[in-house]
Coordinates of C-alpha atoms and ligand atoms in Angstrom, one line a residue:
M9 CA -6.3 -14.7 39.3
N10 CA -2.6 -14.2 38.7
K11 CA -2.2 -10.7 40.2
K12 CA 1.6 -10.8 40.0
A13 CA 1.9 -11.6 36.3
R14 CA 3.2 -8.7 34.2
K15 CA 0.5 -6.7 32.3
V16 CA 0.8 -7.4 28.6
S17 CA 1.1 -4.3 26.4
V18 CA 1.8 -3.7 22.7
T19 CA 5.5 -3.4 23.7
T20 CA 5.3 -6.9 25.3
L21 CA 3.9 -8.3 22.0
R22 CA 6.8 -6.8 20.0
E23 CA 9.3 -8.3 22.5
M24 CA 7.5 -11.7 22.1
K25 CA 7.8 -11.5 18.4
K26 CA 11.6 -10.7 18.7
S27 CA 12.2 -13.5 21.1
G28 CA 10.1 -16.0 19.1
E29 CA 7.5 -16.6 21.8
N30 CA 4.1 -17.3 20.2
I31 CA 1.2 -15.0 21.2
A32 CA -2.0 -16.7 22.4
M33 CA -5.1 -14.7 21.7
L34 CA -8.8 -15.5 22.0
T35 CA -12.0 -13.6 21.6
S36 CA -13.8 -12.6 24.8
Y37 CA -17.2 -11.1 25.5
D38 CA -18.0 -11.1 29.2
A39 CA -16.4 -10.7 32.7
T40 CA -16.5 -14.4 33.7
F41 CA -14.6 -15.6 30.7
S42 CA -12.3 -12.6 30.8
A43 CA -11.1 -13.6 34.3
L44 CA -10.8 -17.2 33.2
L45 CA -8.8 -16.4 30.1
D46 CA -6.5 -14.2 32.1
D47 CA -6.0 -16.9 34.6
A48 CA -5.3 -19.5 31.9
G49 CA -2.5 -17.4 30.5
I50 CA -4.1 -15.8 27.4
D51 CA -1.9 -12.9 26.3
V52 CA -4.5 -11.0 24.3
Q53 CA -8.3 -10.8 24.7
L54 CA -10.2 -9.6 21.6
I55 CA -13.7 -8.3 22.0
G56 CA -14.5 -9.4 18.4
D57 CA -17.5 -8.2 16.5
S58 CA -18.0 -11.9 16.1
L59 CA -20.2 -11.3 19.1
G60 CA -22.9 -10.5 16.5
M61 CA -22.8 -14.2 15.6
V62 CA -21.9 -16.0 18.8
I63 CA -23.7 -13.8 21.3
H64 CA -26.5 -12.3 19.3
G65 CA -27.2 -15.2 16.9
Q66 CA -26.9 -13.1 13.7
E67 CA -25.6 -14.5 10.4
S68 CA -22.7 -12.0 10.1
T69 CA -21.0 -9.2 12.1
V70 CA -22.6 -6.4 10.1
S71 CA -25.4 -5.6 12.6
V72 CA -23.0 -5.0 15.6
T73 CA -23.2 -1.4 16.9
M74 CA -20.7 0.9 18.7
E75 CA -23.0 0.6 21.8
N76 CA -22.6 -3.2 21.7
M77 CA -18.8 -3.0 21.4
I78 CA -18.5 -0.4 24.2
Y79 CA -20.7 -2.5 26.5
H80 CA -18.8 -5.8 26.0
T81 CA -15.4 -4.1 26.0
Q82 CA -16.2 -2.4 29.4
I83 CA -17.1 -5.7 31.1
V84 CA -14.2 -7.7 29.6
R85 CA -11.7 -5.1 30.5
H86 CA -13.0 -4.8 34.0
A87 CA -12.1 -8.4 34.7
A88 CA -8.8 -8.6 32.7
T89 CA -5.8 -8.0 34.9
R90 CA -2.9 -9.4 32.8
S91 CA -4.0 -9.7 29.1
L92 CA -4.0 -6.9 26.6
V93 CA -7.6 -5.9 25.6
I94 CA -8.3 -5.2 22.0
A95 CA -11.8 -4.1 20.7
D96 CA -13.1 -4.4 17.2
M97 CA -14.4 -1.2 15.5
P98 CA -17.8 -2.3 14.1
F99 CA -19.0 -2.1 10.5
M100 CA -19.0 1.4 9.1
S101 CA -17.7 3.0 12.3
Y102 CA -14.4 3.9 10.5
A103 CA -15.5 4.7 6.9
T104 CA -13.7 8.0 7.1
P105 CA -10.6 8.9 9.2
E106 CA -12.6 11.5 11.2
Q107 CA -15.3 9.0 12.0
A108 CA -12.7 6.4 12.9
M109 CA -11.0 8.9 15.4
I110 CA -14.3 9.7 17.1
N111 CA -15.4 6.1 17.4
A112 CA -11.9 4.7 18.4
A113 CA -11.8 7.4 21.1
R114 CA -15.2 6.2 22.4
L115 CA -14.0 2.6 22.5
M116 CA -11.0 3.7 24.5
S117 CA -12.5 6.2 26.9
E118 CA -15.9 4.7 27.4
G119 CA -15.1 1.0 26.8
N120 CA -11.6 1.2 28.2
A121 CA -10.0 -0.7 25.3
E122 CA -6.3 -0.7 25.0
V123 CA -6.1 -1.2 21.2
V124 CA -8.7 -0.9 18.4
K125 CA -8.9 -3.3 15.5
M126 CA -10.1 -2.4 12.0
E127 CA -10.6 -4.5 8.9
G128 CA -8.7 -3.3 5.8
G129 CA -5.3 -2.8 4.2
E130 CA -4.0 -0.1 1.9
W131 CA -7.2 2.1 2.0
L132 CA -6.8 2.4 5.8
A133 CA -3.3 3.9 5.7
E134 CA -4.5 7.5 6.3
T135 CA -6.8 6.4 9.2
I136 CA -4.2 4.4 10.9
A137 CA -1.6 7.2 10.6
L138 CA -4.2 9.7 12.1
L139 CA -5.1 7.4 15.0
S140 CA -1.6 6.5 15.7
S141 CA -0.4 10.1 15.7
R142 CA -3.2 10.8 18.3
G143 CA -2.1 8.1 20.6
I144 CA -4.6 5.4 19.6
P145 CA -2.9 1.9 19.0
V146 CA -4.3 0.1 16.0
C147 CA -4.5 -3.5 15.1
A148 CA -5.2 -4.0 11.4
H149 CA -7.1 -7.0 10.1
I150 CA -6.2 -8.2 6.6
G151 CA -6.9 -11.2 4.4
L152 CA -10.5 -12.3 4.8
L153 CA -12.5 -9.3 6.0
P154 CA -15.7 -10.6 7.6
Q155 CA -17.5 -7.2 7.6
S156 CA -17.3 -7.2 3.8
V157 CA -18.9 -10.7 3.5
H158 CA -21.8 -9.4 1.4
K159 CA -19.4 -7.7 -1.1
L160 CA -17.1 -10.8 -1.1
G161 CA -20.0 -13.2 -1.6
G162 CA -19.0 -15.4 1.2
Y163 CA -16.1 -16.6 3.4
R164 CA -13.3 -18.1 1.4
V165 CA -9.5 -18.5 1.5
H166 CA -7.6 -15.5 0.2
G167 CA -4.1 -15.2 -1.3
R168 CA -4.4 -18.3 -3.5
D169 CA -3.7 -16.5 -6.8
K170 CA -0.8 -14.2 -7.5
A171 CA -2.7 -10.9 -7.7
S172 CA -4.5 -11.5 -4.4
A173 CA -1.3 -12.7 -2.6
E174 CA 0.6 -9.6 -3.8
Q175 CA -2.3 -7.3 -2.7
I176 CA -2.4 -8.8 0.8
L177 CA 1.4 -8.6 1.2
K178 CA 1.2 -4.9 0.1
D179 CA -1.7 -4.4 2.6
A180 CA 0.6 -5.7 5.4
K181 CA 3.5 -3.5 4.4
V182 CA 1.3 -0.4 4.1
V183 CA -0.5 -0.8 7.5
E184 CA 2.9 -1.4 9.2
A185 CA 4.3 1.8 7.6
A186 CA 1.2 3.7 8.5
G187 CA 1.8 2.9 12.2
A188 CA -0.2 -0.1 13.1
E189 CA 1.0 -1.8 16.2
M190 CA 0.0 -5.3 15.1
M191 CA -2.2 -7.2 12.7
V192 CA -4.6 -10.1 12.4
I193 CA -4.4 -12.1 9.2
E194 CA -7.5 -14.2 8.5
L195 CA -8.0 -17.2 6.2
V196 CA -5.0 -17.0 3.9
T197 CA -2.6 -19.6 2.6
R198 CA 0.1 -20.8 5.0
E199 CA 2.8 -19.8 2.6
L200 CA 1.6 -16.2 2.3
A201 CA 1.1 -15.8 6.1
A202 CA 4.6 -17.1 6.7
Q203 CA 6.1 -14.7 4.2
I204 CA 4.2 -11.7 5.8
S205 CA 5.2 -12.7 9.3
K206 CA 8.8 -12.9 8.2
Q207 CA 8.9 -9.6 6.3
I208 CA 6.9 -7.5 8.8
S209 CA 8.4 -6.3 12.1
I210 CA 5.1 -5.9 14.0
P211 CA 3.3 -9.0 15.5
V212 CA 1.2 -10.9 13.0
I213 CA -1.6 -13.0 14.6
G214 CA -3.2 -15.7 12.4
I215 CA -6.6 -17.3 12.2
G216 CA -6.8 -20.0 9.5
A217 CA -3.3 -18.8 8.4
G218 CA -1.0 -21.6 9.4
A219 CA 1.5 -22.1 12.2
D220 CA 4.2 -19.6 11.0
C221 CA 2.5 -16.5 12.3
D222 CA 3.7 -14.7 15.5
G223 CA 0.6 -15.8 17.3
Q224 CA -2.9 -17.3 16.9
V225 CA -6.4 -16.2 17.6
L226 CA -9.7 -18.2 17.6
V227 CA -13.3 -17.4 18.4
L228 CA -13.8 -18.6 22.0
H229 CA -17.1 -20.4 21.3
D230 CA -15.6 -22.3 18.3
M231 CA -12.6 -23.6 20.2
L232 CA -14.9 -24.7 23.0
G233 CA -17.0 -26.6 20.5
I234 CA -20.1 -24.6 21.2
G235 CA -20.1 -22.3 18.2
G236 CA -22.4 -24.6 16.4
R237 CA -20.3 -24.5 13.2
Y238 CA -17.5 -26.8 11.9
M239 CA -14.4 -25.0 10.5
K240 CA -11.3 -26.7 9.2
M241 CA -9.1 -23.9 10.8
C242 CA -10.5 -24.5 14.3
K243 CA -10.0 -27.3 16.8
D244 CA -12.4 -28.3 19.6
F245 CA -10.2 -28.0 22.7
M246 CA -12.9 -29.4 25.0
Q247 CA -12.2 -32.8 23.5
G248 CA -10.1 -34.5 26.1
S249 CA -10.2 -31.6 28.6
S250 CA -11.5 -31.8 32.1
S251 CA -12.9 -28.3 32.3
I252 CA -13.3 -25.1 30.2
K253 CA -10.2 -23.6 32.0
N254 CA -8.2 -26.8 31.2
A255 CA -9.3 -26.4 27.5
I256 CA -8.1 -22.8 27.4
E257 CA -4.8 -23.8 29.1
T258 CA -4.3 -26.5 26.5
Y259 CA -4.9 -23.9 23.7
V260 CA -2.3 -21.6 25.3
A261 CA 0.2 -24.5 25.6
E262 CA -0.4 -25.7 22.0
V263 CA 0.0 -22.1 20.6
K264 CA 3.1 -21.5 22.6
T265 CA 4.7 -24.8 21.5
G266 CA 3.5 -24.4 17.9
T267 CA 1.4 -27.6 18.1
F268 CA -1.7 -25.7 17.1
P269 CA -2.4 -25.0 14.3
A270 CA -1.4 -28.4 12.8
D271 CA -1.2 -28.9 9.0
Q272 CA -4.8 -30.0 8.9
H273 CA -6.0 -26.6 10.1
G274 CA -4.3 -24.7 7.4
F275 CA -4.7 -23.9 3.7
D276 CA -2.5 -24.2 0.6
Ligands
KIV309 O1 -14.5 -10.7 15.4 C1 -13.7 -11.6 15.6 O2 -13.9 -12.5 16.3 C2 -12.4 -11.5 14.9 C3 -11.5 -12.7 14.9 C4 -12.1 -13.6 13.8 C5 -10.1 -12.4 14.7 O3 -12.1 -10.5 14.3

């Protein structure tokens, strides 16, 4: 483990955005992978509620509980020495600002998370402002919102029509103004993600959003080719790698150099 490397914080991520260094982020759910990701040079580990799918074998993230998130956050954070650790707020744990504050505080004090992530744009402004004013750093998640899959009727690319693109751009501006430290933007057109990353001063991390974001995130099991699902936005980094660590190092290198995502992983 690289004990000497400087701990990554939200300030580091802002500096990286300013200097043009791409941010490499992956999801992480346990201590063994947490140490490996740290060692391989991952900047940010996300305890994603995707654990409902890749760890619990469910069809969506909707069944994930606060207890699940606290448990996995604790064990990931325990083994992470360099990377910033972000934890997802699970479905319905932030339906009101007060509920969000209580649950975000639990993720930080019991789970030891450094940042909490919530899915939503404009409607989350009051919640983000409240949490931020109480010292809780927030990562907003805009574009495709997996927790709303049943309302959306499936997983599809967002921002393809004018109204949807304008709403997502507005969401990005509103969450930044409300005090979010960073955002994840999922499954939107390359053009829209590039426009948002340019117009917003906080780091924008893309997944299925093209190469012009300030950083990239993937679900760990998908980029290791063990997620059991094919997705155009993903790449199997185990292909041609000699070990899991080597695959993760290759992911870091390709994100840093802008080689991943390539055109074939994005959407118009
Ligand atoms: O839960 C998760 O893994 C996520 C990523 C898709 C960004 O939110």
